[in-house]
Amino acid sequence: ITKTQKMKQVMGCPCLILFCFFLVGPYTPASSANLKPSAIFLQKPSAFVCPYIIGNSRASRWEGHKTERARSRMSATGVDKECSIPMVVVFGRPGAGKSTVADEALRIARDRSLPFDRDIVNLDLDVCVPQWMRDNFAQGVYPTLVQRRDFAQSCCDYVRSGVISKDAVIISFSFVNSDLREIFRDEFPEAIWALVDVTDEVAAERIRLRKGHFYKGKPSTNGHDHREQESAENYADVDESKAEDNPEWEFAPVEFSHILLDGLEDAKINACLVADALESLLVGSH
């Protein structure tokens, strides 16, 4: 045994004892409540060290949880295979004010999540609308049922890729037709839906006033034109009740459980309700 090894053996045990003493600290008398922080540190250093260690430990566990959850959602090909992320879908008639509510809800949710370091995102599915569909809307041509199905699937893919490593998401989109809703609900069955409810008249007036948006609503006609006839033919491959439930330009009735938001109410009030719903999902997911 060399001289250096002997020194390590001799010094090892006392150093370990001193470290434990520093971490745990000696007995602290009740009178220490009135001592200055420097005096408390000398008597019981663990009062300062332990909270730091515990805080970092919790942060490490949370980061580990986020990484593990993201890894479990991903297949070997990099495609999200289940996507059970906490999600609130803000939907309603075009012009109802969905984007305003969703943006404000995101701000509120992020403020509430600051202590937990949660990564929350807002995805507006308007970005998924291809240019050819935007051009058709401008000309009064509504997408066929097959086109809507393909579009809905592309929206689902967009959401799955957009929430990788995220902790929660707020979705905003009109979801005018029930077929779009059904596809999205099948893909994300645990999502909470929040309807920003306004009348057709209010929505139409808001659409008329807004600038630069591709969707201007149903074109005014005096009767059934060739486009309506073509649209009816597109329903030939589905049952009759399904066709009747999707009058295309009209906002289909909502026949599943959802949160009802008054579209004439202050957007901040509705946003708080959306943030509350998202918080309930976040609490339930941990």
PDB file of C-alpha atoms in Angstrom:
ATOM      1  CA  ILE A   1       0.000   0.000   0.000  1.00  0.00           C
ATOM      2  CA  THR A   2       1.449   3.337  -1.029  1.00  0.00           C
ATOM      3  CA  LYS A   3       1.575   6.420   1.153  1.00  0.00           C
ATOM      4  CA  THR A   4      -1.137   8.070  -0.974  1.00  0.00           C
ATOM      5  CA  GLN A   5      -3.525   5.114  -0.505  1.00  0.00           C
ATOM      6  CA  LYS A   6      -2.936   5.195   3.254  1.00  0.00           C
ATOM      7  CA  MET A   7      -3.807   8.892   3.313  1.00  0.00           C
ATOM      8  CA  LYS A   8      -7.067   8.229   1.437  1.00  0.00           C
ATOM      9  CA  GLN A   9      -8.044   5.531   3.953  1.00  0.00           C
ATOM     10  CA  VAL A  10      -7.252   7.766   6.899  1.00  0.00           C
ATOM     11  CA  MET A  11      -9.041  10.831   5.508  1.00  0.00           C
ATOM     12  CA  GLY A  12     -11.994   9.021   3.917  1.00  0.00           C
ATOM     13  CA  CYS A  13     -14.020   8.258   7.043  1.00  0.00           C
ATOM     14  CA  PRO A  14     -13.708  11.691   8.721  1.00  0.00           C
ATOM     15  CA  CYS A  15     -14.575  13.435   5.435  1.00  0.00           C
ATOM     16  CA  LEU A  16     -17.713  11.331   5.069  1.00  0.00           C
ATOM     17  CA  ILE A  17     -18.753  12.136   8.646  1.00  0.00           C
ATOM     18  CA  LEU A  18     -18.192  15.851   8.095  1.00  0.00           C
ATOM     19  CA  PHE A  19     -20.230  15.781   4.879  1.00  0.00           C
ATOM     20  CA  CYS A  20     -23.157  14.055   6.629  1.00  0.00           C
ATOM     21  CA  PHE A  21     -22.903  16.537   9.485  1.00  0.00           C
ATOM     22  CA  PHE A  22     -23.010  19.434   7.011  1.00  0.00           C
ATOM     23  CA  LEU A  23     -26.035  17.985   5.201  1.00  0.00           C
ATOM     24  CA  VAL A  24     -28.102  17.047   8.269  1.00  0.00           C
ATOM     25  CA  GLY A  25     -26.779  19.642  10.692  1.00  0.00           C
ATOM     26  CA  PRO A  26     -26.713  19.622  14.477  1.00  0.00           C
ATOM     27  CA  TYR A  27     -29.690  20.004  16.751  1.00  0.00           C
ATOM     28  CA  THR A  28     -31.390  23.371  16.200  1.00  0.00           C
ATOM     29  CA  PRO A  29     -32.929  24.959  19.320  1.00  0.00           C
ATOM     30  CA  ALA A  30     -36.350  26.568  19.209  1.00  0.00           C
ATOM     31  CA  SER A  31     -34.727  29.970  19.730  1.00  0.00           C
ATOM     32  CA  SER A  32     -33.200  29.754  16.255  1.00  0.00           C
ATOM     33  CA  ALA A  33     -36.448  31.108  14.846  1.00  0.00           C
ATOM     34  CA  ASN A  34     -35.194  34.600  15.700  1.00  0.00           C
ATOM     35  CA  LEU A  35     -31.664  34.102  14.387  1.00  0.00           C
ATOM     36  CA  LYS A  36     -30.323  35.714  11.239  1.00  0.00           C
ATOM     37  CA  PRO A  37     -30.021  33.478   8.137  1.00  0.00           C
ATOM     38  CA  SER A  38     -26.220  33.384   8.497  1.00  0.00           C
ATOM     39  CA  ALA A  39     -26.509  32.081  12.071  1.00  0.00           C
ATOM     40  CA  ILE A  40     -29.102  29.480  11.069  1.00  0.00           C
ATOM     41  CA  PHE A  41     -26.806  28.297   8.281  1.00  0.00           C
ATOM     42  CA  LEU A  42     -23.969  27.753  10.778  1.00  0.00           C
ATOM     43  CA  GLN A  43     -26.265  25.789  13.119  1.00  0.00           C
ATOM     44  CA  LYS A  44     -28.230  23.816  10.517  1.00  0.00           C
ATOM     45  CA  PRO A  45     -26.926  24.081   6.928  1.00  0.00           C
ATOM     46  CA  SER A  46     -29.500  21.539   5.744  1.00  0.00           C
ATOM     47  CA  ALA A  47     -32.138  24.284   6.058  1.00  0.00           C
ATOM     48  CA  PHE A  48     -30.549  25.816   2.976  1.00  0.00           C
ATOM     49  CA  VAL A  49     -29.084  22.781   1.242  1.00  0.00           C
ATOM     50  CA  CYS A  50     -32.036  20.372   1.385  1.00  0.00           C
ATOM     51  CA  PRO A  51     -34.637  22.621  -0.293  1.00  0.00           C
ATOM     52  CA  TYR A  52     -32.203  23.190  -3.156  1.00  0.00           C
ATOM     53  CA  ILE A  53     -31.609  19.461  -3.523  1.00  0.00           C
ATOM     54  CA  ILE A  54     -35.318  18.643  -3.262  1.00  0.00           C
ATOM     55  CA  GLY A  55     -36.271  21.357  -5.763  1.00  0.00           C
ATOM     56  CA  ASN A  56     -33.738  20.132  -8.287  1.00  0.00           C
ATOM     57  CA  SER A  57     -34.845  16.560  -7.716  1.00  0.00           C
ATOM     58  CA  ARG A  58     -38.468  17.446  -8.488  1.00  0.00           C
ATOM     59  CA  ALA A  59     -37.452  19.348 -11.601  1.00  0.00           C
ATOM     60  CA  SER A  60     -35.371  16.385 -12.746  1.00  0.00           C
ATOM     61  CA  ARG A  61     -38.285  14.002 -12.195  1.00  0.00           C
ATOM     62  CA  TRP A  62     -40.618  16.300 -14.159  1.00  0.00           C
ATOM     63  CA  GLU A  63     -38.168  16.528 -17.067  1.00  0.00           C
ATOM     64  CA  GLY A  64     -37.764  12.766 -16.958  1.00  0.00           C
ATOM     65  CA  HIS A  65     -41.535  12.342 -16.996  1.00  0.00           C
ATOM     66  CA  LYS A  66     -41.844  14.617 -20.042  1.00  0.00           C
ATOM     67  CA  THR A  67     -39.112  12.743 -21.902  1.00  0.00           C
ATOM     68  CA  GLU A  68     -40.544   9.331 -21.062  1.00  0.00           C
ATOM     69  CA  ARG A  69     -44.060  10.354 -22.074  1.00  0.00           C
ATOM     70  CA  ALA A  70     -42.825  11.728 -25.395  1.00  0.00           C
ATOM     71  CA  ARG A  71     -40.826   8.535 -25.983  1.00  0.00           C
ATOM     72  CA  SER A  72     -43.824   6.326 -25.198  1.00  0.00           C
ATOM     73  CA  ARG A  73     -45.946   8.230 -27.721  1.00  0.00           C
ATOM     74  CA  MET A  74     -43.451   7.673 -30.514  1.00  0.00           C
ATOM     75  CA  SER A  75     -43.070   4.533 -32.601  1.00  0.00           C
ATOM     76  CA  ALA A  76     -39.823   3.395 -34.171  1.00  0.00           C
ATOM     77  CA  THR A  77     -40.720   5.355 -37.308  1.00  0.00           C
ATOM     78  CA  GLY A  78     -41.102   8.595 -35.378  1.00  0.00           C
ATOM     79  CA  VAL A  79     -44.906   8.772 -35.730  1.00  0.00           C
ATOM     80  CA  ASP A  80     -47.039   9.403 -32.687  1.00  0.00           C
ATOM     81  CA  LYS A  81     -48.927   6.162 -32.100  1.00  0.00           C
ATOM     82  CA  GLU A  82     -51.455   7.137 -29.430  1.00  0.00           C
ATOM     83  CA  CYS A  83     -51.220  10.854 -28.612  1.00  0.00           C
ATOM     84  CA  SER A  84     -53.115  11.012 -25.329  1.00  0.00           C
ATOM     85  CA  ILE A  85     -51.886  14.550 -24.666  1.00  0.00           C
ATOM     86  CA  PRO A  86     -54.251  16.820 -22.700  1.00  0.00           C
ATOM     87  CA  MET A  87     -56.228  18.673 -25.379  1.00  0.00           C
ATOM     88  CA  VAL A  88     -59.053  21.204 -25.561  1.00  0.00           C
ATOM     89  CA  VAL A  89     -60.676  21.837 -28.950  1.00  0.00           C
ATOM     90  CA  VAL A  90     -62.156  25.321 -29.380  1.00  0.00           C
ATOM     91  CA  PHE A  91     -64.630  25.181 -32.265  1.00  0.00           C
ATOM     92  CA  GLY A  92     -67.652  26.964 -33.667  1.00  0.00           C
ATOM     93  CA  ARG A  93     -69.028  28.814 -36.651  1.00  0.00           C
ATOM     94  CA  PRO A  94     -66.550  30.735 -38.804  1.00  0.00           C
ATOM     95  CA  GLY A  95     -66.468  34.215 -37.303  1.00  0.00           C
ATOM     96  CA  ALA A  96     -67.426  33.068 -33.801  1.00  0.00           C
ATOM     97  CA  GLY A  97     -64.150  34.291 -32.284  1.00  0.00           C
ATOM     98  CA  LYS A  98     -62.413  30.953 -31.728  1.00  0.00           C
ATOM     99  CA  SER A  99     -58.873  32.169 -32.387  1.00  0.00           C
ATOM    100  CA  THR A 100     -59.248  35.072 -29.957  1.00  0.00           C
ATOM    101  CA  VAL A 101     -60.466  32.742 -27.210  1.00  0.00           C
ATOM    102  CA  ALA A 102     -57.777  30.134 -27.925  1.00  0.00           C
ATOM    103  CA  ASP A 103     -54.952  32.698 -27.925  1.00  0.00           C
ATOM    104  CA  GLU A 104     -56.090  34.173 -24.613  1.00  0.00           C
ATOM    105  CA  ALA A 105     -56.593  30.695 -23.119  1.00  0.00           C
ATOM    106  CA  LEU A 106     -53.036  29.797 -24.077  1.00  0.00           C
ATOM    107  CA  ARG A 107     -51.707  32.882 -22.291  1.00  0.00           C
ATOM    108  CA  ILE A 108     -53.688  32.047 -19.144  1.00  0.00           C
ATOM    109  CA  ALA A 109     -52.693  28.373 -19.212  1.00  0.00           C
ATOM    110  CA  ARG A 110     -49.017  29.227 -19.609  1.00  0.00           C
ATOM    111  CA  ASP A 111     -49.147  31.702 -16.726  1.00  0.00           C
ATOM    112  CA  ARG A 112     -50.702  29.058 -14.501  1.00  0.00           C
ATOM    113  CA  SER A 113     -48.125  26.477 -15.558  1.00  0.00           C
ATOM    114  CA  LEU A 114     -45.020  28.553 -14.840  1.00  0.00           C
ATOM    115  CA  PRO A 115     -44.269  26.783 -11.517  1.00  0.00           C
ATOM    116  CA  PHE A 116     -44.480  23.402 -13.268  1.00  0.00           C
ATOM    117  CA  ASP A 117     -42.456  24.287 -16.382  1.00  0.00           C
ATOM    118  CA  ARG A 118     -45.173  22.917 -18.658  1.00  0.00           C
ATOM    119  CA  ASP A 119     -44.870  23.346 -22.402  1.00  0.00           C
ATOM    120  CA  ILE A 120     -48.323  24.230 -23.778  1.00  0.00           C
ATOM    121  CA  VAL A 121     -49.014  25.023 -27.424  1.00  0.00           C
ATOM    122  CA  ASN A 122     -51.924  26.422 -29.450  1.00  0.00           C
ATOM    123  CA  LEU A 123     -52.507  24.946 -32.926  1.00  0.00           C
ATOM    124  CA  ASP A 124     -54.842  26.743 -35.352  1.00  0.00           C
ATOM    125  CA  LEU A 125     -55.850  24.223 -38.014  1.00  0.00           C
ATOM    126  CA  ASP A 126     -56.556  26.971 -40.549  1.00  0.00           C
ATOM    127  CA  VAL A 127     -52.903  26.570 -41.542  1.00  0.00           C
ATOM    128  CA  CYS A 128     -53.761  23.080 -42.800  1.00  0.00           C
ATOM    129  CA  VAL A 129     -56.243  24.379 -45.399  1.00  0.00           C
ATOM    130  CA  PRO A 130     -54.510  23.957 -48.792  1.00  0.00           C
ATOM    131  CA  GLN A 131     -54.458  26.798 -51.305  1.00  0.00           C
ATOM    132  CA  TRP A 132     -56.740  25.036 -53.787  1.00  0.00           C
ATOM    133  CA  MET A 133     -59.384  24.687 -51.066  1.00  0.00           C
ATOM    134  CA  ARG A 134     -59.021  28.359 -50.145  1.00  0.00           C
ATOM    135  CA  ASP A 135     -59.492  29.300 -53.795  1.00  0.00           C
ATOM    136  CA  ASN A 136     -62.595  27.105 -54.004  1.00  0.00           C
ATOM    137  CA  PHE A 137     -64.072  28.715 -50.893  1.00  0.00           C
ATOM    138  CA  ALA A 138     -63.587  32.130 -52.488  1.00  0.00           C
ATOM    139  CA  GLN A 139     -65.491  30.903 -55.559  1.00  0.00           C
ATOM    140  CA  GLY A 140     -68.299  29.377 -53.519  1.00  0.00           C
ATOM    141  CA  VAL A 141     -67.198  25.767 -54.054  1.00  0.00           C
ATOM    142  CA  TYR A 142     -67.356  23.612 -50.924  1.00  0.00           C
ATOM    143  CA  PRO A 143     -65.028  20.577 -50.546  1.00  0.00           C
ATOM    144  CA  THR A 144     -66.536  17.168 -51.193  1.00  0.00           C
ATOM    145  CA  LEU A 145     -66.967  14.553 -48.497  1.00  0.00           C
ATOM    146  CA  VAL A 146     -63.902  12.644 -49.723  1.00  0.00           C
ATOM    147  CA  GLN A 147     -61.854  15.837 -49.771  1.00  0.00           C
ATOM    148  CA  ARG A 148     -62.972  16.680 -46.253  1.00  0.00           C
ATOM    149  CA  ARG A 149     -61.975  13.234 -45.023  1.00  0.00           C
ATOM    150  CA  ASP A 150     -58.498  13.619 -46.500  1.00  0.00           C
ATOM    151  CA  PHE A 151     -58.248  17.099 -45.035  1.00  0.00           C
ATOM    152  CA  ALA A 152     -59.324  15.909 -41.581  1.00  0.00           C
ATOM    153  CA  GLN A 153     -56.663  13.207 -41.639  1.00  0.00           C
ATOM    154  CA  SER A 154     -54.007  15.746 -42.617  1.00  0.00           C
ATOM    155  CA  CYS A 155     -55.115  17.878 -39.649  1.00  0.00           C
ATOM    156  CA  CYS A 156     -54.683  14.910 -37.317  1.00  0.00           C
ATOM    157  CA  ASP A 157     -51.195  14.287 -38.678  1.00  0.00           C
ATOM    158  CA  TYR A 158     -50.348  17.962 -38.226  1.00  0.00           C
ATOM    159  CA  VAL A 159     -51.472  17.883 -34.599  1.00  0.00           C
ATOM    160  CA  ARG A 160     -49.573  14.689 -33.806  1.00  0.00           C
ATOM    161  CA  SER A 161     -46.360  16.134 -35.190  1.00  0.00           C
ATOM    162  CA  GLY A 162     -46.963  19.451 -33.436  1.00  0.00           C
ATOM    163  CA  VAL A 163     -47.372  18.074 -29.916  1.00  0.00           C
ATOM    164  CA  ILE A 164     -44.261  15.920 -29.716  1.00  0.00           C
ATOM    165  CA  SER A 165     -42.614  16.594 -26.330  1.00  0.00           C
ATOM    166  CA  LYS A 166     -45.419  19.041 -25.431  1.00  0.00           C
ATOM    167  CA  ASP A 167     -47.450  18.799 -22.234  1.00  0.00           C
ATOM    168  CA  ALA A 168     -50.808  20.104 -23.476  1.00  0.00           C
ATOM    169  CA  VAL A 169     -52.427  21.637 -26.543  1.00  0.00           C
ATOM    170  CA  ILE A 170     -55.309  23.953 -27.431  1.00  0.00           C
ATOM    171  CA  ILE A 171     -56.802  23.373 -30.888  1.00  0.00           C
ATOM    172  CA  SER A 172     -58.843  26.013 -32.713  1.00  0.00           C
ATOM    173  CA  PHE A 173     -60.860  25.299 -35.849  1.00  0.00           C
ATOM    174  CA  SER A 174     -64.438  25.617 -37.091  1.00  0.00           C
ATOM    175  CA  PHE A 175     -65.269  21.905 -37.507  1.00  0.00           C
ATOM    176  CA  VAL A 176     -68.394  22.895 -39.430  1.00  0.00           C
ATOM    177  CA  ASN A 177     -69.273  19.377 -40.588  1.00  0.00           C
ATOM    178  CA  SER A 178     -69.936  16.402 -38.354  1.00  0.00           C
ATOM    179  CA  ASP A 179     -67.715  14.145 -40.474  1.00  0.00           C
ATOM    180  CA  LEU A 180     -64.705  16.336 -39.653  1.00  0.00           C
ATOM    181  CA  ARG A 181     -65.557  16.160 -35.954  1.00  0.00           C
ATOM    182  CA  GLU A 182     -65.986  12.385 -36.004  1.00  0.00           C
ATOM    183  CA  ILE A 183     -62.595  11.778 -37.583  1.00  0.00           C
ATOM    184  CA  PHE A 184     -60.859  14.112 -35.133  1.00  0.00           C
ATOM    185  CA  ARG A 185     -62.666  12.642 -32.135  1.00  0.00           C
ATOM    186  CA  ASP A 186     -61.692   9.133 -33.213  1.00  0.00           C
ATOM    187  CA  GLU A 187     -58.050  10.217 -33.344  1.00  0.00           C
ATOM    188  CA  PHE A 188     -58.144  12.151 -30.056  1.00  0.00           C
ATOM    189  CA  PRO A 189     -60.930  10.580 -27.968  1.00  0.00           C
ATOM    190  CA  GLU A 190     -59.863  12.162 -24.659  1.00  0.00           C
ATOM    191  CA  ALA A 191     -60.056  15.756 -25.889  1.00  0.00           C
ATOM    192  CA  ILE A 192     -62.503  18.223 -24.341  1.00  0.00           C
ATOM    193  CA  TRP A 193     -64.511  20.250 -26.869  1.00  0.00           C
ATOM    194  CA  ALA A 194     -65.555  23.857 -26.217  1.00  0.00           C
ATOM    195  CA  LEU A 195     -68.123  25.434 -28.551  1.00  0.00           C
ATOM    196  CA  VAL A 196     -67.950  29.210 -29.031  1.00  0.00           C
ATOM    197  CA  ASP A 197     -71.645  29.690 -29.699  1.00  0.00           C
ATOM    198  CA  VAL A 198     -73.042  32.545 -31.790  1.00  0.00           C
ATOM    199  CA  THR A 199     -75.989  32.808 -34.172  1.00  0.00           C
ATOM    200  CA  ASP A 200     -75.599  32.526 -37.931  1.00  0.00           C
ATOM    201  CA  GLU A 201     -76.369  36.232 -38.209  1.00  0.00           C
ATOM    202  CA  VAL A 202     -73.638  37.275 -35.767  1.00  0.00           C
ATOM    203  CA  ALA A 203     -71.106  34.971 -37.419  1.00  0.00           C
ATOM    204  CA  ALA A 204     -71.995  36.268 -40.896  1.00  0.00           C
ATOM    205  CA  GLU A 205     -71.569  39.883 -39.790  1.00  0.00           C
ATOM    206  CA  ARG A 206     -68.187  39.168 -38.211  1.00  0.00           C
ATOM    207  CA  ILE A 207     -67.052  37.383 -41.368  1.00  0.00           C
ATOM    208  CA  ARG A 208     -68.143  40.360 -43.446  1.00  0.00           C
ATOM    209  CA  LEU A 209     -66.100  42.746 -41.308  1.00  0.00           C
ATOM    210  CA  ARG A 210     -62.864  40.784 -41.081  1.00  0.00           C
ATOM    211  CA  LYS A 211     -60.165  41.317 -43.690  1.00  0.00           C
ATOM    212  CA  GLY A 212     -57.731  38.944 -45.316  1.00  0.00           C
ATOM    213  CA  HIS A 213     -59.344  35.647 -44.302  1.00  0.00           C
ATOM    214  CA  PHE A 214     -59.928  32.998 -46.958  1.00  0.00           C
ATOM    215  CA  TYR A 215     -63.356  31.940 -45.651  1.00  0.00           C
ATOM    216  CA  LYS A 216     -66.226  34.268 -46.507  1.00  0.00           C
ATOM    217  CA  GLY A 217     -69.123  31.904 -45.868  1.00  0.00           C
ATOM    218  CA  LYS A 218     -71.824  30.467 -48.070  1.00  0.00           C
ATOM    219  CA  PRO A 219     -72.335  32.383 -51.332  1.00  0.00           C
ATOM    220  CA  SER A 220     -75.784  33.894 -51.820  1.00  0.00           C
ATOM    221  CA  THR A 221     -77.854  32.103 -54.498  1.00  0.00           C
ATOM    222  CA  ASN A 222     -81.466  32.199 -55.614  1.00  0.00           C
ATOM    223  CA  GLY A 223     -81.791  28.469 -55.945  1.00  0.00           C
ATOM    224  CA  HIS A 224     -79.984  25.176 -56.334  1.00  0.00           C
ATOM    225  CA  ASP A 225     -77.081  25.586 -58.737  1.00  0.00           C
ATOM    226  CA  HIS A 226     -74.796  23.021 -60.304  1.00  0.00           C
ATOM    227  CA  ARG A 227     -72.451  23.134 -57.319  1.00  0.00           C
ATOM    228  CA  GLU A 228     -75.179  21.994 -54.918  1.00  0.00           C
ATOM    229  CA  GLN A 229     -76.130  19.204 -57.298  1.00  0.00           C
ATOM    230  CA  GLU A 230     -72.497  18.135 -57.524  1.00  0.00           C
ATOM    231  CA  SER A 231     -72.227  18.193 -53.731  1.00  0.00           C
ATOM    232  CA  ALA A 232     -75.281  15.953 -53.397  1.00  0.00           C
ATOM    233  CA  GLU A 233     -73.692  13.421 -55.737  1.00  0.00           C
ATOM    234  CA  ASN A 234     -70.634  13.297 -53.492  1.00  0.00           C
ATOM    235  CA  TYR A 235     -72.783  11.745 -50.763  1.00  0.00           C
ATOM    236  CA  ALA A 236     -73.670   8.741 -52.905  1.00  0.00           C
ATOM    237  CA  ASP A 237     -71.199   6.516 -51.056  1.00  0.00           C
ATOM    238  CA  VAL A 238     -72.631   7.218 -47.581  1.00  0.00           C
ATOM    239  CA  ASP A 239     -75.980   6.484 -45.990  1.00  0.00           C
ATOM    240  CA  GLU A 240     -78.806   8.980 -46.406  1.00  0.00           C
ATOM    241  CA  SER A 241     -78.969  10.050 -42.770  1.00  0.00           C
ATOM    242  CA  LYS A 242     -75.277  10.935 -42.836  1.00  0.00           C
ATOM    243  CA  ALA A 243     -75.791  13.143 -45.901  1.00  0.00           C
ATOM    244  CA  GLU A 244     -78.703  14.942 -44.267  1.00  0.00           C
ATOM    245  CA  ASP A 245     -76.616  15.559 -41.151  1.00  0.00           C
ATOM    246  CA  ASN A 246     -74.022  17.473 -43.193  1.00  0.00           C
ATOM    247  CA  PRO A 247     -75.653  20.343 -45.081  1.00  0.00           C
ATOM    248  CA  GLU A 248     -72.124  21.462 -46.000  1.00  0.00           C
ATOM    249  CA  TRP A 249     -72.011  25.245 -45.543  1.00  0.00           C
ATOM    250  CA  GLU A 250     -74.310  25.142 -42.506  1.00  0.00           C
ATOM    251  CA  PHE A 251     -72.861  24.486 -39.062  1.00  0.00           C
ATOM    252  CA  ALA A 252     -73.949  20.957 -38.118  1.00  0.00           C
ATOM    253  CA  PRO A 253     -75.648  20.425 -34.725  1.00  0.00           C
ATOM    254  CA  VAL A 254     -73.287  19.250 -31.984  1.00  0.00           C
ATOM    255  CA  GLU A 255     -74.459  15.886 -30.676  1.00  0.00           C
ATOM    256  CA  PHE A 256     -71.713  15.047 -28.193  1.00  0.00           C
ATOM    257  CA  SER A 257     -70.747  16.371 -24.772  1.00  0.00           C
ATOM    258  CA  HIS A 258     -69.026  19.757 -24.890  1.00  0.00           C
ATOM    259  CA  ILE A 259     -68.489  23.019 -23.024  1.00  0.00           C
ATOM    260  CA  LEU A 260     -70.800  25.800 -24.205  1.00  0.00           C
ATOM    261  CA  LEU A 261     -69.192  29.238 -24.432  1.00  0.00           C
ATOM    262  CA  ASP A 262     -71.267  32.346 -25.092  1.00  0.00           C
ATOM    263  CA  GLY A 263     -69.701  33.924 -28.172  1.00  0.00           C
ATOM    264  CA  LEU A 264     -71.085  37.332 -27.160  1.00  0.00           C
ATOM    265  CA  GLU A 265     -69.311  37.155 -23.788  1.00  0.00           C
ATOM    266  CA  ASP A 266     -65.928  38.730 -23.117  1.00  0.00           C
ATOM    267  CA  ALA A 267     -63.214  36.563 -24.690  1.00  0.00           C
ATOM    268  CA  LYS A 268     -61.208  36.529 -21.441  1.00  0.00           C
ATOM    269  CA  ILE A 269     -64.099  34.927 -19.561  1.00  0.00           C
ATOM    270  CA  ASN A 270     -64.419  32.186 -22.179  1.00  0.00           C
ATOM    271  CA  ALA A 271     -60.646  31.780 -22.237  1.00  0.00           C
ATOM    272  CA  CYS A 272     -60.618  31.154 -18.481  1.00  0.00           C
ATOM    273  CA  LEU A 273     -63.140  28.341 -18.953  1.00  0.00           C
ATOM    274  CA  VAL A 274     -60.958  26.791 -21.650  1.00  0.00           C
ATOM    275  CA  ALA A 275     -57.874  27.100 -19.429  1.00  0.00           C
ATOM    276  CA  ASP A 276     -59.820  25.501 -16.554  1.00  0.00           C
ATOM    277  CA  ALA A 277     -60.721  22.547 -18.771  1.00  0.00           C
ATOM    278  CA  LEU A 278     -57.116  22.123 -19.851  1.00  0.00           C
ATOM    279  CA  GLU A 279     -55.946  22.310 -16.238  1.00  0.00           C
ATOM    280  CA  SER A 280     -58.367  19.527 -15.282  1.00  0.00           C
ATOM    281  CA  LEU A 281     -56.790  17.295 -17.926  1.00  0.00           C
ATOM    282  CA  LEU A 282     -53.260  18.190 -16.840  1.00  0.00           C
ATOM    283  CA  VAL A 283     -54.024  17.365 -13.215  1.00  0.00           C
ATOM    284  CA  GLY A 284     -55.569  14.054 -14.234  1.00  0.00           C
ATOM    285  CA  SER A 285     -52.610  13.085 -16.426  1.00  0.00           C
ATOM    286  CA  HIS A 286     -49.999  13.124 -13.609  1.00  0.00           C
TER     287      HIS A 286
END
